[in-house]
mmCIF file of C-alpha atoms in Angstrom:
data_model
loop_
_atom_site.group_PDB
_atom_site.id
_atom_site.type_symbol
_atom_site.label_atom_id
_atom_site.label_comp_id
_atom_site.label_asym_id
_atom_site.label_seq_id
_atom_site.Cartn_x
_atom_site.Cartn_y
_atom_site.Cartn_z
ATOM 1 C CA VAL A 1 -11.194 -24.796 0.910
ATOM 2 C CA VAL A 2 -14.531 -26.536 1.736
ATOM 3 C CA LEU A 3 -15.371 -23.887 4.786
ATOM 4 C CA THR A 4 -14.972 -20.955 2.212
ATOM 5 C CA LEU A 5 -16.530 -22.804 -0.666
ATOM 6 C CA LEU A 6 -19.467 -23.235 2.044
ATOM 7 C CA GLY A 7 -19.365 -20.141 2.679
ATOM 8 C CA ILE A 8 -19.698 -18.202 -0.574
ATOM 9 C CA ALA A 9 -22.650 -21.076 -1.413
ATOM 10 C CA LEU A 10 -24.926 -20.010 1.935
ATOM 11 C CA PHE A 11 -23.480 -15.276 0.471
ATOM 12 C CA GLY A 12 -25.538 -16.575 -2.596
ATOM 13 C CA TYR A 13 -28.594 -18.113 -1.017
ATOM 14 C CA PHE A 14 -28.842 -15.202 1.781
ATOM 15 C CA ILE A 15 -28.507 -12.909 -1.524
ATOM 16 C CA TYR A 16 -31.274 -14.917 -2.947
ATOM 17 C CA ALA A 17 -33.601 -15.792 -0.127
ATOM 18 C CA VAL A 18 -33.579 -11.816 0.657
ATOM 19 C CA GLY A 19 -33.534 -10.111 -3.005
ATOM 20 C CA PHE A 20 -30.295 -9.378 -5.297
ATOM 21 C CA TRP A 21 -32.128 -6.223 -5.886
ATOM 22 C CA GLU A 22 -33.611 -5.452 -2.300
ATOM 23 C CA ILE A 23 -29.736 -5.035 -0.805
ATOM 24 C CA TRP A 24 -29.530 -3.226 -3.724
ATOM 25 C CA GLN A 25 -32.134 -0.449 -2.884
ATOM 26 C CA GLY A 26 -30.945 -0.540 0.026
ATOM 27 C CA ILE A 27 -26.650 0.283 -0.580
ATOM 28 C CA VAL A 28 -27.991 2.606 -3.177
ATOM 29 C CA ARG A 29 -29.477 4.674 0.159
ATOM 30 C CA PHE A 30 -26.800 3.945 2.001
ATOM 31 C CA GLY A 31 -24.413 5.834 -0.544
ATOM 32 C CA PHE A 32 -20.577 6.900 -1.256
ATOM 33 C CA GLY A 33 -20.889 9.629 1.726
ATOM 34 C CA GLY A 34 -22.107 6.883 4.092
ATOM 35 C CA PHE A 35 -19.039 4.480 3.278
ATOM 36 C CA ALA A 36 -16.827 7.299 3.353
ATOM 37 C CA LEU A 37 -18.480 7.780 6.650
ATOM 38 C CA ILE A 38 -17.979 4.386 7.885
ATOM 39 C CA LEU A 39 -14.398 3.817 6.368
ATOM 40 C CA THR A 40 -13.131 6.444 8.691
ATOM 41 C CA LEU A 41 -14.505 5.041 11.751
ATOM 42 C CA TYR A 42 -12.415 2.028 10.456
ATOM 43 C CA PHE A 43 -9.975 4.237 10.457
ATOM 44 C CA GLY A 44 -10.374 5.709 14.089
ATOM 45 C CA ARG A 45 -10.918 1.918 15.104
ATOM 46 C CA VAL A 46 -7.621 1.621 13.703
ATOM 47 C CA CYS A 47 -5.874 4.307 16.495
ATOM 48 C CA VAL A 48 -7.210 3.872 19.436
ATOM 49 C CA ARG A 49 -6.079 -0.724 19.426
ATOM 50 C CA ALA A 50 -2.848 1.110 17.958
ATOM 51 C CA THR A 51 -2.459 3.749 20.618
ATOM 52 C CA ALA A 52 -3.795 0.349 23.291
ATOM 53 C CA TRP A 53 -0.708 -1.355 21.736
ATOM 54 C CA LYS A 54 1.637 1.259 22.070
ATOM 55 C CA LEU A 55 0.661 1.824 25.379
ATOM 56 C CA ALA A 56 1.223 -2.261 26.037
ATOM 57 C CA VAL A 57 4.711 -1.763 24.871
ATOM 58 C CA HIS A 58 7.165 -2.354 27.916
ATOM 59 C CA GLU A 59 10.110 -0.076 28.174
ATOM 60 C CA PRO A 60 13.621 0.994 27.293
ATOM 61 C CA TYR A 61 10.677 -0.220 24.085
ATOM 62 C CA HIS A 62 8.485 2.018 22.684
ATOM 63 C CA LEU A 63 6.575 2.585 19.348
ATOM 64 C CA ARG A 64 5.181 5.915 18.222
ATOM 65 C CA LEU A 65 2.008 6.002 16.664
ATOM 66 C CA ARG A 66 3.693 6.040 13.268
ATOM 67 C CA ASP A 67 4.406 2.879 13.648
ATOM 68 C CA THR A 68 1.733 1.075 15.591
ATOM 69 C CA ILE A 69 -1.397 2.090 13.147
ATOM 70 C CA PRO A 70 0.082 0.931 9.207
ATOM 71 C CA ALA A 71 1.192 -2.414 11.626
ATOM 72 C CA VAL A 72 -1.853 -2.565 13.226
ATOM 73 C CA ILE A 73 -3.943 -2.107 9.150
ATOM 74 C CA ILE A 74 -1.551 -5.185 8.680
ATOM 75 C CA GLY A 75 -2.054 -7.749 11.020
ATOM 76 C CA GLU A 76 -6.359 -6.119 10.511
ATOM 77 C CA ALA A 77 -5.518 -6.899 6.611
ATOM 78 C CA MET A 78 -3.999 -10.777 7.805
ATOM 79 C CA SER A 79 -6.953 -11.530 9.235
ATOM 80 C CA SER A 80 -9.196 -11.110 7.556
ATOM 81 C CA THR A 81 -7.788 -13.395 4.161
ATOM 82 C CA ILE A 82 -6.124 -15.764 6.176
ATOM 83 C CA PRO A 83 -7.630 -18.576 8.058
ATOM 84 C CA LEU A 84 -7.308 -18.423 11.390
ATOM 85 C CA GLY A 85 -5.519 -14.970 10.616
ATOM 86 C CA ILE A 86 -6.131 -13.912 14.154
ATOM 87 C CA LEU A 87 -3.211 -15.871 14.451
ATOM 88 C CA ALA A 88 -1.011 -14.867 12.104
ATOM 89 C CA SER A 89 -2.453 -10.919 11.980
ATOM 90 C CA GLY A 90 -0.848 -10.720 16.453
ATOM 91 C CA THR A 91 2.628 -11.775 15.014
ATOM 92 C CA SER A 92 2.584 -10.291 11.536
ATOM 93 C CA LYS A 93 2.277 -6.350 13.948
ATOM 94 C CA ALA A 94 5.194 -7.908 15.497
ATOM 95 C CA VAL A 95 6.674 -8.611 12.556
ATOM 96 C CA ALA A 96 6.719 -4.727 11.361
ATOM 97 C CA VAL A 97 8.033 -3.179 13.770
ATOM 98 C CA ARG A 98 10.671 -5.688 13.841
ATOM 99 C CA ARG A 99 13.023 -2.035 12.929
ATOM 100 C CA ARG A 100 12.312 0.098 15.861
ATOM 101 C CA ILE A 101 12.049 -2.668 18.865
ATOM 102 C CA PRO A 102 13.086 -7.082 19.405
ATOM 103 C CA LEU A 103 10.303 -9.638 17.944
ATOM 104 C CA VAL A 104 10.398 -11.297 21.176
ATOM 105 C CA ALA A 105 9.564 -7.133 22.699
ATOM 106 C CA GLY A 106 7.301 -6.979 19.799
ATOM 107 C CA LEU A 107 5.250 -10.031 20.447
ATOM 108 C CA SER A 108 4.758 -9.442 23.620
ATOM 109 C CA SER A 109 3.295 -6.209 24.058
ATOM 110 C CA VAL A 110 1.257 -7.975 21.132
ATOM 111 C CA ALA A 111 -0.011 -10.212 23.808
ATOM 112 C CA THR A 112 -0.337 -8.106 25.787
ATOM 113 C CA GLU A 113 -2.293 -5.672 24.004
ATOM 114 C CA ASN A 114 -4.447 -9.196 23.065
ATOM 115 C CA LEU A 115 -4.961 -10.171 26.761
ATOM 116 C CA PHE A 116 -6.599 -6.512 27.750
ATOM 117 C CA TYR A 117 -9.186 -6.361 24.017
ATOM 118 C CA SER A 118 -9.641 -10.438 24.742
ATOM 119 C CA LEU A 119 -10.992 -8.839 28.653
ATOM 120 C CA VAL A 120 -12.529 -6.267 27.129
ATOM 121 C CA THR A 121 -14.375 -8.223 24.487
ATOM 122 C CA GLY A 122 -15.487 -10.721 26.720
ATOM 123 C CA LEU A 123 -17.286 -8.193 29.376
ATOM 124 C CA PHE A 124 -18.587 -6.771 25.111
ATOM 125 C CA LEU A 125 -19.944 -10.528 24.931
ATOM 126 C CA ILE A 126 -21.602 -10.309 27.416
ATOM 127 C CA THR A 127 -23.713 -7.366 27.350
ATOM 128 C CA GLY A 128 -24.832 -7.301 24.905
ATOM 129 C CA ALA A 129 -26.237 -11.120 25.593
ATOM 130 C CA VAL A 130 -27.469 -9.593 28.603
ATOM 131 C CA ILE A 131 -29.410 -6.967 26.565
ATOM 132 C CA LEU A 132 -30.693 -9.473 23.831
ATOM 133 C CA LEU A 133 -31.866 -11.344 26.726
ATOM 134 C CA LYS A 134 -34.245 -8.600 29.011
ATOM 135 C CA GLY A 135 -35.123 -6.093 26.438
ATOM 136 C CA TYR A 136 -36.343 -8.457 23.451
ATOM 137 C CA THR A 137 -38.381 -11.198 22.535
ATOM 138 C CA VAL A 138 -35.648 -14.858 22.739
ATOM 139 C CA ASP A 139 -36.769 -18.658 22.359
ATOM 140 C CA ALA A 140 -36.294 -20.897 24.371
ATOM 141 C CA GLY A 141 -33.836 -22.377 23.276
ATOM 142 C CA LEU A 142 -31.758 -19.480 22.325
ATOM 143 C CA ALA A 143 -32.334 -18.247 25.767
ATOM 144 C CA TRP A 144 -29.596 -20.972 26.673
ATOM 145 C CA VAL A 145 -27.760 -20.527 24.534
ATOM 146 C CA LEU A 146 -26.961 -16.907 25.879
ATOM 147 C CA ASN A 147 -26.732 -18.334 28.764
ATOM 148 C CA LEU A 148 -24.185 -20.530 28.222
ATOM 149 C CA LEU A 149 -22.855 -18.396 26.460
ATOM 150 C CA ILE A 150 -22.562 -15.890 29.535
ATOM 151 C CA GLY A 151 -21.934 -18.078 31.582
ATOM 152 C CA VAL A 152 -18.648 -19.469 30.033
ATOM 153 C CA LEU A 153 -17.234 -15.624 29.143
ATOM 154 C CA VAL A 154 -17.190 -15.497 33.115
ATOM 155 C CA PHE A 155 -14.962 -18.351 33.278
ATOM 156 C CA LEU A 156 -12.183 -17.482 30.639
ATOM 157 C CA ILE A 157 -12.215 -14.014 32.158
ATOM 158 C CA ALA A 158 -12.175 -15.516 35.510
ATOM 159 C CA LEU A 159 -9.625 -17.957 34.618
ATOM 160 C CA GLY A 160 -7.790 -15.306 32.218
ATOM 161 C CA ILE A 161 -7.573 -12.802 35.586
ATOM 162 C CA LEU A 162 -6.284 -15.085 38.025
ATOM 163 C CA MET A 163 -3.119 -16.500 35.139
ATOM 164 C CA VAL A 164 -2.285 -13.121 34.816
ATOM 165 C CA ILE A 165 -1.853 -12.093 39.723
ATOM 166 C CA ARG A 166 -0.779 -15.664 39.557
ATOM 167 C CA GLN A 167 1.938 -15.494 36.874
ATOM 168 C CA TRP A 168 1.489 -18.943 35.850
ATOM 169 C CA HIS A 169 3.751 -20.051 32.798
ATOM 170 C CA PHE A 170 1.770 -22.374 30.805
ATOM 171 C CA ALA A 171 3.677 -22.301 27.770
ATOM 172 C CA SER A 172 7.865 -22.235 29.075
ATOM 173 C CA SER A 173 7.323 -25.180 31.454
ATOM 174 C CA THR A 174 5.528 -26.653 28.403
ATOM 175 C CA CYS A 175 9.028 -26.462 26.914
ATOM 176 C CA GLU A 176 10.916 -26.806 28.782
ATOM 177 C CA TRP A 177 9.364 -30.260 30.106
ATOM 178 C CA ILE A 178 9.576 -31.778 25.950
ATOM 179 C CA TYR A 179 13.402 -30.244 26.043
ATOM 180 C CA GLU A 180 13.705 -32.803 28.760
ATOM 181 C CA LYS A 181 11.547 -35.185 27.509
ATOM 182 C CA GLY A 182 14.045 -35.434 25.092
ATOM 183 C CA LYS A 183 12.210 -34.260 22.038
ATOM 184 C CA LEU A 184 12.569 -31.395 19.859
ATOM 185 C CA ARG A 185 15.686 -30.185 21.027
ATOM 186 C CA ASN A 186 17.751 -28.631 18.454
ATOM 187 C CA TRP A 187 14.849 -26.072 18.546
ATOM 188 C CA LEU A 188 14.125 -25.875 22.293
ATOM 189 C CA GLU A 189 17.756 -25.215 22.640
ATOM 190 C CA LYS A 190 17.147 -21.810 22.957
ATOM 191 C CA GLY A 191 13.733 -21.810 22.037
ATOM 192 C CA ARG A 192 11.748 -22.040 24.912
ATOM 193 C CA HIS A 193 14.780 -19.409 26.378
ATOM 194 C CA ASP A 194 12.968 -16.993 24.257
ATOM 195 C CA VAL A 195 9.802 -18.461 25.562
ATOM 196 C CA ARG A 196 10.451 -18.117 29.336
ATOM 197 C CA ARG A 197 11.478 -14.307 28.344
ATOM 198 C CA PHE A 198 7.601 -13.713 26.328
ATOM 199 C CA GLU A 199 6.443 -14.675 29.361
ATOM 200 C CA ASP A 200 8.008 -12.139 31.589
ATOM 201 C CA LEU A 201 7.574 -9.312 29.644
ATOM 202 C CA ILE A 202 4.010 -10.034 29.331
ATOM 203 C CA TYR A 203 4.322 -9.862 33.679
ATOM 204 C CA GLY A 204 6.343 -8.115 34.466
ATOM 205 C CA PHE A 205 3.735 -5.205 32.654
ATOM 206 C CA TYR A 206 1.379 -6.345 34.736
ATOM 207 C CA ARG A 207 3.733 -5.318 37.625
ATOM 208 C CA HIS A 208 5.437 -2.342 36.609
ATOM 209 C CA HIS A 209 2.745 0.113 34.236
ATOM 210 C CA PRO A 210 -0.177 -0.648 36.950
ATOM 211 C CA ARG A 211 -1.512 3.024 35.873
ATOM 212 C CA ARG A 212 -1.791 1.368 32.144
ATOM 213 C CA PHE A 213 -4.342 -0.563 33.071
ATOM 214 C CA VAL A 214 -7.581 1.744 32.953
ATOM 215 C CA PRO A 215 -5.697 3.905 29.413
ATOM 216 C CA ILE A 216 -6.325 1.080 27.371
ATOM 217 C CA VAL A 217 -9.209 -0.571 28.586
ATOM 218 C CA VAL A 218 -10.473 2.198 28.243
ATOM 219 C CA PHE A 219 -9.000 2.832 24.239
ATOM 220 C CA GLU A 220 -9.774 -0.865 23.506
ATOM 221 C CA ALA A 221 -13.647 -0.429 25.074
ATOM 222 C CA ALA A 222 -13.414 2.772 22.185
ATOM 223 C CA TYR A 223 -12.937 0.141 19.647
ATOM 224 C CA HIS A 224 -16.036 -1.763 20.562
ATOM 225 C CA GLY A 225 -17.647 2.150 20.929
ATOM 226 C CA LEU A 226 -16.718 2.679 18.004
ATOM 227 C CA GLY A 227 -18.448 -0.706 16.322
ATOM 228 C CA VAL A 228 -21.613 -0.307 17.612
ATOM 229 C CA ALA A 229 -21.906 3.472 16.698
ATOM 230 C CA GLU A 230 -20.444 2.310 12.697
ATOM 231 C CA VAL A 231 -23.728 -0.509 13.048
ATOM 232 C CA TRP A 232 -26.290 2.475 14.207
ATOM 233 C CA LEU A 233 -25.276 4.851 10.925
ATOM 234 C CA ILE A 234 -25.745 1.812 8.542
ATOM 235 C CA LEU A 235 -28.879 0.753 10.341
ATOM 236 C CA SER A 236 -30.483 4.323 10.266
ATOM 237 C CA ARG A 237 -29.887 4.879 6.239
ATOM 238 C CA LEU A 238 -31.836 1.762 5.748
ATOM 239 C CA SER A 239 -34.526 1.892 8.490
ATOM 240 C CA GLU A 240 -36.867 4.767 8.557
ATOM 241 C CA ALA A 241 -37.047 4.695 11.921
ATOM 242 C CA VAL A 242 -34.082 6.354 13.723
ATOM 243 C CA PRO A 243 -32.565 3.017 15.371
ATOM 244 C CA SER A 244 -32.004 2.551 18.884
ATOM 245 C CA PHE A 245 -28.525 1.815 21.131
ATOM 246 C CA ALA A 246 -30.042 -1.945 22.480
ATOM 247 C CA THR A 247 -30.139 -3.010 18.557
ATOM 248 C CA ALA A 248 -26.714 -1.606 17.940
ATOM 249 C CA PHE A 249 -25.375 -3.087 21.015
ATOM 250 C CA VAL A 250 -26.560 -6.306 20.504
ATOM 251 C CA LEU A 251 -25.782 -6.417 15.945
ATOM 252 C CA GLU A 252 -22.065 -5.426 17.330
ATOM 253 C CA SER A 253 -21.469 -8.469 19.860
ATOM 254 C CA VAL A 254 -22.829 -10.579 17.634
ATOM 255 C CA SER A 255 -20.932 -9.938 14.514
ATOM 256 C CA ARG A 256 -17.894 -9.575 16.978
ATOM 257 C CA LEU A 257 -18.760 -13.335 18.192
ATOM 258 C CA ILE A 258 -18.779 -14.104 14.513
ATOM 259 C CA THR A 259 -15.380 -13.216 14.320
ATOM 260 C CA ILE A 260 -14.305 -14.872 17.199
ATOM 261 C CA MET A 261 -15.735 -18.194 16.061
ATOM 262 C CA PHE A 262 -15.140 -18.491 12.386
ATOM 263 C CA LYS A 263 -11.472 -17.337 11.719
ATOM 264 C CA LEU A 264 -10.953 -20.891 9.362
ATOM 265 C CA VAL A 265 -13.552 -18.405 6.779
ATOM 266 C CA PRO A 266 -11.971 -15.827 4.779
ATOM 267 C CA PHE A 267 -13.690 -12.171 5.046
ATOM 268 C CA LEU A 268 -16.801 -14.630 6.663
ATOM 269 C CA ILE A 269 -18.391 -14.362 3.807
ATOM 270 C CA GLY A 270 -21.756 -16.108 4.319
ATOM 271 C CA VAL A 271 -21.013 -17.104 8.128
ATOM 272 C CA ASP A 272 -21.676 -12.866 8.460
ATOM 273 C CA GLU A 273 -24.737 -12.502 6.920
ATOM 274 C CA ALA A 274 -26.224 -15.564 9.059
ATOM 275 C CA GLY A 275 -25.169 -13.705 11.902
ATOM 276 C CA ALA A 276 -27.507 -10.476 10.844
ATOM 277 C CA GLU A 277 -29.770 -12.537 8.739
ATOM 278 C CA PHE A 278 -30.464 -14.607 12.440
ATOM 279 C CA ILE A 279 -31.115 -11.543 14.730
ATOM 280 C CA GLY A 280 -31.776 -9.174 12.435
ATOM 281 C CA GLU A 281 -35.481 -11.116 12.771
ATOM 282 C CA ALA A 282 -34.849 -11.158 16.882
ATOM 283 C CA VAL A 283 -34.228 -7.687 17.570
ATOM 284 C CA ALA A 284 -37.650 -6.167 14.244
ATOM 285 C CA ILE A 285 -35.248 -5.146 12.090
ATOM 286 C CA GLY A 286 -35.886 -7.159 8.976
ATOM 287 C CA ALA A 287 -34.218 -9.842 7.543
ATOM 288 C CA GLY A 288 -32.795 -7.673 5.095
ATOM 289 C CA VAL A 289 -31.592 -4.849 6.454
ATOM 290 C CA GLY A 290 -29.549 -7.254 8.982
ATOM 291 C CA VAL A 291 -27.977 -9.181 5.359
ATOM 292 C CA THR A 292 -27.810 -5.070 3.856
ATOM 293 C CA LEU A 293 -26.038 -4.380 6.502
ATOM 294 C CA ALA A 294 -23.278 -7.357 6.388
ATOM 295 C CA ILE A 295 -22.676 -6.544 3.097
ATOM 296 C CA ILE A 296 -22.122 -3.165 2.902
ATOM 297 C CA ARG A 297 -19.460 -4.005 6.174
ATOM 298 C CA LYS A 298 -17.654 -6.506 4.980
ATOM 299 C CA GLY A 299 -17.068 -3.949 1.359
ATOM 300 C CA ARG A 300 -15.384 -1.881 4.380
ATOM 301 C CA ILE A 301 -13.016 -5.020 5.097
ATOM 302 C CA LEU A 302 -12.407 -4.939 1.583
ATOM 303 C CA PHE A 303 -11.117 -1.822 1.217
ATOM 304 C CA TRP A 304 -8.780 -1.724 4.332
ATOM 305 C CA THR A 305 -7.712 -5.442 4.064
ATOM 306 C CA ALA A 306 -6.535 -3.825 -0.232
ATOM 307 C CA VAL A 307 -4.905 -0.960 2.108
ATOM 308 C CA GLY A 308 -3.667 -3.283 4.731
ATOM 309 C CA ALA A 309 -1.407 -4.613 0.626
ATOM 310 C CA LEU A 310 -0.374 -1.478 0.115
ATOM 311 C CA VAL A 311 1.057 -1.143 3.559
ATOM 312 C CA ILE A 312 2.979 -4.265 3.144
ATOM 313 C CA LEU A 313 4.338 -3.748 0.147
ATOM 314 C CA LYS A 314 4.793 -0.167 0.289
ATOM 315 C CA ARG A 315 6.660 -1.283 3.617
ATOM 316 C CA GLY A 316 8.724 -4.207 1.722
ATOM 317 C CA LEU A 317 6.937 -6.722 3.174
ATOM 318 C CA SER A 318 5.368 -10.228 1.708
ATOM 319 C CA ILE A 319 2.295 -11.851 2.952
ATOM 320 C CA SER A 320 4.967 -15.770 2.658
ATOM 321 C CA GLU A 321 8.044 -13.199 4.630
ATOM 322 C CA LEU A 322 4.906 -12.453 7.651
ATOM 323 C CA LEU A 323 3.632 -16.276 7.359
ATOM 324 C CA ARG A 324 7.383 -17.685 7.867
ATOM 325 C CA LYS A 325 8.190 -15.761 11.037
ATOM 326 C CA HIS A 326 4.607 -17.009 11.957
ATOM 327 C CA HIS A 327 5.266 -21.031 12.484
#
């Protein structure tokens, strides 16, 4: 609640600092046609993410796009509205397809797809940081932060790859250790075996389906590519000059980093505008354009979150049920 209130205050500050009418004129210039285009682009992002998840399902189970697309929309809605929604998002997807595959299999497939997504996202953030360092003039403090970010991401990617290759069962080993200490025995009596099966399904995918690696990575990369296209489209309508691909790439990578770091703030209210304003000045598009860009994208988030809420109701689910399953 505190972070949300601070985010709202920050949002109000940027509206005041840039000027309401300047932002409004930018939104009017973007128009309903432009908004319809970015809604379509985002649905394309949902489809490629849903396809990547479909490929990550371990045999003998399988999902269809008609199963994964609505589930991804539900997951994105949960991710946007619930603090730390990135955790509830994956569980929500598995619950949404529970009639097609068992919950443990659904969770493991979501986790497998998330590992690929994390790998590609890490590479995407590294590329964005390198482009910002090499292609634009940044001060020494920002350059230090960017170099630190690159180093941390390289380490985490290497650790993740090593974890999969060596098949480290961190979660089940921890559950077994707690169980042997005589704690949480009621839950862990069966739960520790489910956790082990969950991990085995993830690692089993990498052994049995190596040919799916490249297609999944391509779909995950397409997800980010469509995000860059969305930023480029918005900038092309807000500014007189044609924006460069590098500028759109940097802005989208910064937006993705903010999404990861500030998941406690619903809809990233305030913080997304702050990041867009800061980087907007660094890449010379202007603070007003950066804030307007963030607000237009927030409108897209609100639209698809509403669609996700309708899908939840249509499926006979509820937010409380999805959260209960997560806990």
